[in-house]
Amino acid sequence: MNDSSGTAPAARLLDEFVGAWHNRGIVYPGRFGPGGDASGETRFHWQMQGRWLCFDSRLQMPGMGEYQVQGGVTLDEDGGYRSWAANNLGNLLVYNGRLEQETRLVFDQVHPVGEQRARVVYSLPGDGRLLMRSENSADGRTWSPYFETIMTRASV
């Protein structure tokens, strides 16, 4: 377990993710198929002496079946974030992240680099939910979501 008391807001915010979550979301029509409703579960937990916030998601995705992704987030030396994710499609994704507005984390994909830029945005609206949105952009200024989910705490 991480002891983030007395640390920067960037570290304390990650503590809010810890636990089990139910996902309800939508995949937009596009490169992942026709789109539709998605659901599943995500778990976040501290590993490696509180240096990595690890996650494991299993989601039922339209036209895809079960989508699995595992990864981790850590703070970098400059107070930003580094993250990686491996999925059952055979992809390894690497991100650099930053804190925006004290309750919003934005992770820009840095590997692999493709024609479209990609990012993942997490928001904590303060009502006990965790919002996650995956987006693409051709120019890095205008972003379009291709997947969104609302996470609510799973009862233990």
mmCIF file of C-alpha atoms in Angstrom:
data_model
loop_
_atom_site.group_PDB
_atom_site.id
_atom_site.type_symbol
_atom_site.label_atom_id
_atom_site.label_comp_id
_atom_site.label_asym_id
_atom_site.label_seq_id
_atom_site.Cartn_x
_atom_site.Cartn_y
_atom_site.Cartn_z
ATOM 1 C CA MET A 1 0.000 0.000 0.000
ATOM 2 C CA ASN A 2 1.220 3.467 -0.786
ATOM 3 C CA ASP A 3 1.635 6.042 1.942
ATOM 4 C CA SER A 4 1.155 9.237 -0.003
ATOM 5 C CA SER A 5 0.432 11.437 3.037
ATOM 6 C CA GLY A 6 2.435 14.607 2.784
ATOM 7 C CA THR A 7 3.300 14.047 -0.877
ATOM 8 C CA ALA A 8 2.456 16.082 -3.932
ATOM 9 C CA PRO A 9 -1.108 16.121 -5.298
ATOM 10 C CA ALA A 10 0.161 14.118 -8.292
ATOM 11 C CA ALA A 11 0.888 11.144 -6.001
ATOM 12 C CA ARG A 12 -2.125 11.546 -3.685
ATOM 13 C CA LEU A 13 -4.516 11.551 -6.627
ATOM 14 C CA LEU A 14 -3.456 8.011 -7.580
ATOM 15 C CA ASP A 15 -4.657 6.764 -4.173
ATOM 16 C CA GLU A 16 -8.204 7.640 -5.277
ATOM 17 C CA PHE A 17 -7.988 4.949 -7.972
ATOM 18 C CA VAL A 18 -7.187 2.060 -5.591
ATOM 19 C CA GLY A 19 -9.876 -0.617 -5.403
ATOM 20 C CA ALA A 20 -12.310 -2.531 -7.563
ATOM 21 C CA TRP A 21 -14.536 -0.735 -10.090
ATOM 22 C CA HIS A 22 -17.480 -1.666 -12.324
ATOM 23 C CA ASN A 23 -17.237 -0.237 -15.846
ATOM 24 C CA ARG A 24 -20.134 0.869 -18.053
ATOM 25 C CA GLY A 25 -19.190 2.524 -21.282
ATOM 26 C CA ILE A 26 -19.451 2.964 -24.989
ATOM 27 C CA VAL A 27 -17.192 2.203 -27.941
ATOM 28 C CA TYR A 28 -17.739 4.647 -30.787
ATOM 29 C CA PRO A 29 -17.963 3.330 -34.387
ATOM 30 C CA GLY A 30 -14.568 3.389 -36.064
ATOM 31 C CA ARG A 31 -11.381 1.406 -36.197
ATOM 32 C CA PHE A 32 -12.597 -0.994 -33.494
ATOM 33 C CA GLY A 33 -15.774 -1.907 -35.349
ATOM 34 C CA PRO A 34 -19.417 -0.849 -35.298
ATOM 35 C CA GLY A 35 -19.406 0.461 -31.739
ATOM 36 C CA GLY A 36 -21.850 -0.160 -28.931
ATOM 37 C CA ASP A 37 -22.066 -0.721 -25.188
ATOM 38 C CA ALA A 38 -19.136 -2.052 -23.160
ATOM 39 C CA SER A 39 -18.977 -3.299 -19.583
ATOM 40 C CA GLY A 40 -16.590 -5.006 -17.225
ATOM 41 C CA GLU A 41 -14.373 -4.572 -14.206
ATOM 42 C CA THR A 42 -11.120 -2.790 -13.386
ATOM 43 C CA ARG A 43 -8.915 -3.172 -10.317
ATOM 44 C CA PHE A 44 -6.177 -0.790 -9.191
ATOM 45 C CA HIS A 45 -3.624 -1.676 -6.506
ATOM 46 C CA TRP A 46 -0.205 -0.540 -5.326
ATOM 47 C CA GLN A 47 2.802 -2.744 -6.098
ATOM 48 C CA MET A 48 6.579 -2.569 -5.659
ATOM 49 C CA GLN A 49 6.620 -0.720 -2.332
ATOM 50 C CA GLY A 50 4.036 1.804 -3.489
ATOM 51 C CA ARG A 51 5.973 2.932 -6.534
ATOM 52 C CA TRP A 52 3.604 1.506 -9.174
ATOM 53 C CA LEU A 53 -0.165 1.791 -9.290
ATOM 54 C CA CYS A 54 -1.027 -1.350 -11.258
ATOM 55 C CA PHE A 55 -4.310 -2.067 -12.994
ATOM 56 C CA ASP A 56 -6.113 -5.002 -14.553
ATOM 57 C CA SER A 57 -9.208 -4.489 -16.728
ATOM 58 C CA ARG A 58 -11.507 -7.043 -18.332
ATOM 59 C CA LEU A 59 -14.172 -5.556 -20.536
ATOM 60 C CA GLN A 60 -16.788 -7.004 -22.870
ATOM 61 C CA MET A 61 -16.452 -4.953 -26.043
ATOM 62 C CA PRO A 62 -18.866 -4.954 -29.008
ATOM 63 C CA GLY A 63 -17.553 -6.974 -31.915
ATOM 64 C CA MET A 64 -14.413 -7.855 -29.969
ATOM 65 C CA GLY A 65 -15.526 -10.052 -27.079
ATOM 66 C CA GLU A 66 -13.409 -9.844 -23.961
ATOM 67 C CA TYR A 67 -10.749 -7.141 -24.017
ATOM 68 C CA GLN A 68 -8.047 -7.460 -21.371
ATOM 69 C CA VAL A 69 -5.483 -4.848 -20.448
ATOM 70 C CA GLN A 70 -2.932 -4.731 -17.639
ATOM 71 C CA GLY A 71 -0.469 -2.017 -16.804
ATOM 72 C CA GLY A 72 0.961 0.422 -14.335
ATOM 73 C CA VAL A 73 1.491 4.086 -13.545
ATOM 74 C CA THR A 74 4.392 5.675 -11.671
ATOM 75 C CA LEU A 75 5.603 9.206 -11.017
ATOM 76 C CA ASP A 76 8.584 10.452 -12.979
ATOM 77 C CA GLU A 77 11.363 12.659 -11.618
ATOM 78 C CA ASP A 78 9.614 15.848 -12.796
ATOM 79 C CA GLY A 79 6.296 15.185 -11.009
ATOM 80 C CA GLY A 80 4.591 13.852 -14.137
ATOM 81 C CA TYR A 81 3.592 10.280 -14.830
ATOM 82 C CA ARG A 82 4.850 7.347 -16.857
ATOM 83 C CA SER A 83 2.516 4.515 -17.780
ATOM 84 C CA TRP A 84 2.465 1.310 -19.776
ATOM 85 C CA ALA A 85 -0.321 -1.035 -20.792
ATOM 86 C CA ALA A 86 -0.261 -4.466 -22.414
ATOM 87 C CA ASN A 87 -3.431 -5.899 -23.933
ATOM 88 C CA ASN A 88 -4.725 -9.184 -25.323
ATOM 89 C CA LEU A 89 -4.442 -7.768 -28.854
ATOM 90 C CA GLY A 90 -0.667 -8.132 -28.502
ATOM 91 C CA ASN A 91 0.024 -4.426 -28.052
ATOM 92 C CA LEU A 92 2.401 -2.744 -25.630
ATOM 93 C CA LEU A 93 1.470 0.905 -25.183
ATOM 94 C CA VAL A 94 3.629 3.502 -23.400
ATOM 95 C CA TYR A 95 2.401 6.898 -22.174
ATOM 96 C CA ASN A 96 3.704 10.103 -20.618
ATOM 97 C CA GLY A 97 1.183 11.710 -18.301
ATOM 98 C CA ARG A 98 0.438 14.984 -16.635
ATOM 99 C CA LEU A 99 -1.933 16.323 -14.012
ATOM 100 C CA GLU A 100 -4.483 18.914 -15.125
ATOM 101 C CA GLN A 101 -6.861 20.774 -12.794
ATOM 102 C CA GLU A 102 -5.909 18.551 -9.783
ATOM 103 C CA THR A 103 -8.531 15.896 -10.695
ATOM 104 C CA ARG A 104 -7.726 15.111 -14.324
ATOM 105 C CA LEU A 105 -4.882 12.925 -15.579
ATOM 106 C CA VAL A 106 -3.947 13.024 -19.258
ATOM 107 C CA PHE A 107 -1.735 10.275 -20.684
ATOM 108 C CA ASP A 108 -0.273 10.905 -24.163
ATOM 109 C CA GLN A 109 0.736 7.750 -26.033
ATOM 110 C CA VAL A 110 4.427 7.821 -26.944
ATOM 111 C CA HIS A 111 4.795 4.212 -28.180
ATOM 112 C CA PRO A 112 3.904 3.050 -30.692
ATOM 113 C CA VAL A 113 3.686 6.251 -32.688
ATOM 114 C CA GLY A 114 1.070 6.171 -35.432
ATOM 115 C CA GLU A 115 -0.623 8.473 -37.901
ATOM 116 C CA GLN A 116 -3.224 9.355 -35.295
ATOM 117 C CA ARG A 117 -2.145 10.647 -31.920
ATOM 118 C CA ALA A 118 -3.748 8.888 -28.971
ATOM 119 C CA ARG A 119 -4.320 9.708 -25.339
ATOM 120 C CA VAL A 120 -6.204 8.440 -22.308
ATOM 121 C CA VAL A 121 -7.891 10.882 -19.926
ATOM 122 C CA TYR A 122 -8.961 10.001 -16.368
ATOM 123 C CA SER A 123 -11.193 12.349 -14.365
ATOM 124 C CA LEU A 124 -12.429 12.222 -10.788
ATOM 125 C CA PRO A 125 -15.567 14.393 -10.698
ATOM 126 C CA GLY A 126 -15.794 14.229 -6.878
ATOM 127 C CA ASP A 127 -18.917 12.068 -6.717
ATOM 128 C CA GLY A 128 -17.189 8.715 -6.158
ATOM 129 C CA ARG A 129 -16.935 7.873 -9.866
ATOM 130 C CA LEU A 130 -13.885 7.544 -12.076
ATOM 131 C CA LEU A 131 -14.280 8.560 -15.714
ATOM 132 C CA MET A 132 -11.953 7.263 -18.435
ATOM 133 C CA ARG A 133 -11.880 8.329 -22.073
ATOM 134 C CA SER A 134 -9.612 7.136 -24.907
ATOM 135 C CA GLU A 135 -9.188 9.688 -27.695
ATOM 136 C CA ASN A 136 -7.520 10.131 -31.097
ATOM 137 C CA SER A 137 -6.344 13.250 -32.898
ATOM 138 C CA ALA A 138 -4.903 13.938 -36.325
ATOM 139 C CA ASP A 139 -3.373 17.270 -35.299
ATOM 140 C CA GLY A 140 -2.935 17.145 -31.497
ATOM 141 C CA ARG A 141 -5.432 19.999 -31.007
ATOM 142 C CA THR A 142 -8.829 18.481 -31.723
ATOM 143 C CA TRP A 143 -9.580 15.185 -29.934
ATOM 144 C CA SER A 144 -12.331 12.644 -30.632
ATOM 145 C CA PRO A 145 -13.285 9.865 -28.214
ATOM 146 C CA TYR A 146 -13.323 6.269 -29.429
ATOM 147 C CA PHE A 147 -14.049 4.718 -26.014
ATOM 148 C CA GLU A 148 -15.528 6.102 -22.791
ATOM 149 C CA THR A 149 -16.365 4.404 -19.529
ATOM 150 C CA ILE A 150 -17.815 5.422 -16.195
ATOM 151 C CA MET A 151 -16.408 3.455 -13.285
ATOM 152 C CA THR A 152 -18.295 3.037 -10.028
ATOM 153 C CA ARG A 153 -16.910 1.385 -6.897
ATOM 154 C CA ALA A 154 -17.594 -2.343 -6.715
ATOM 155 C CA SER A 155 -19.089 -3.414 -3.404
ATOM 156 C CA VAL A 156 -16.861 -5.835 -1.553
#
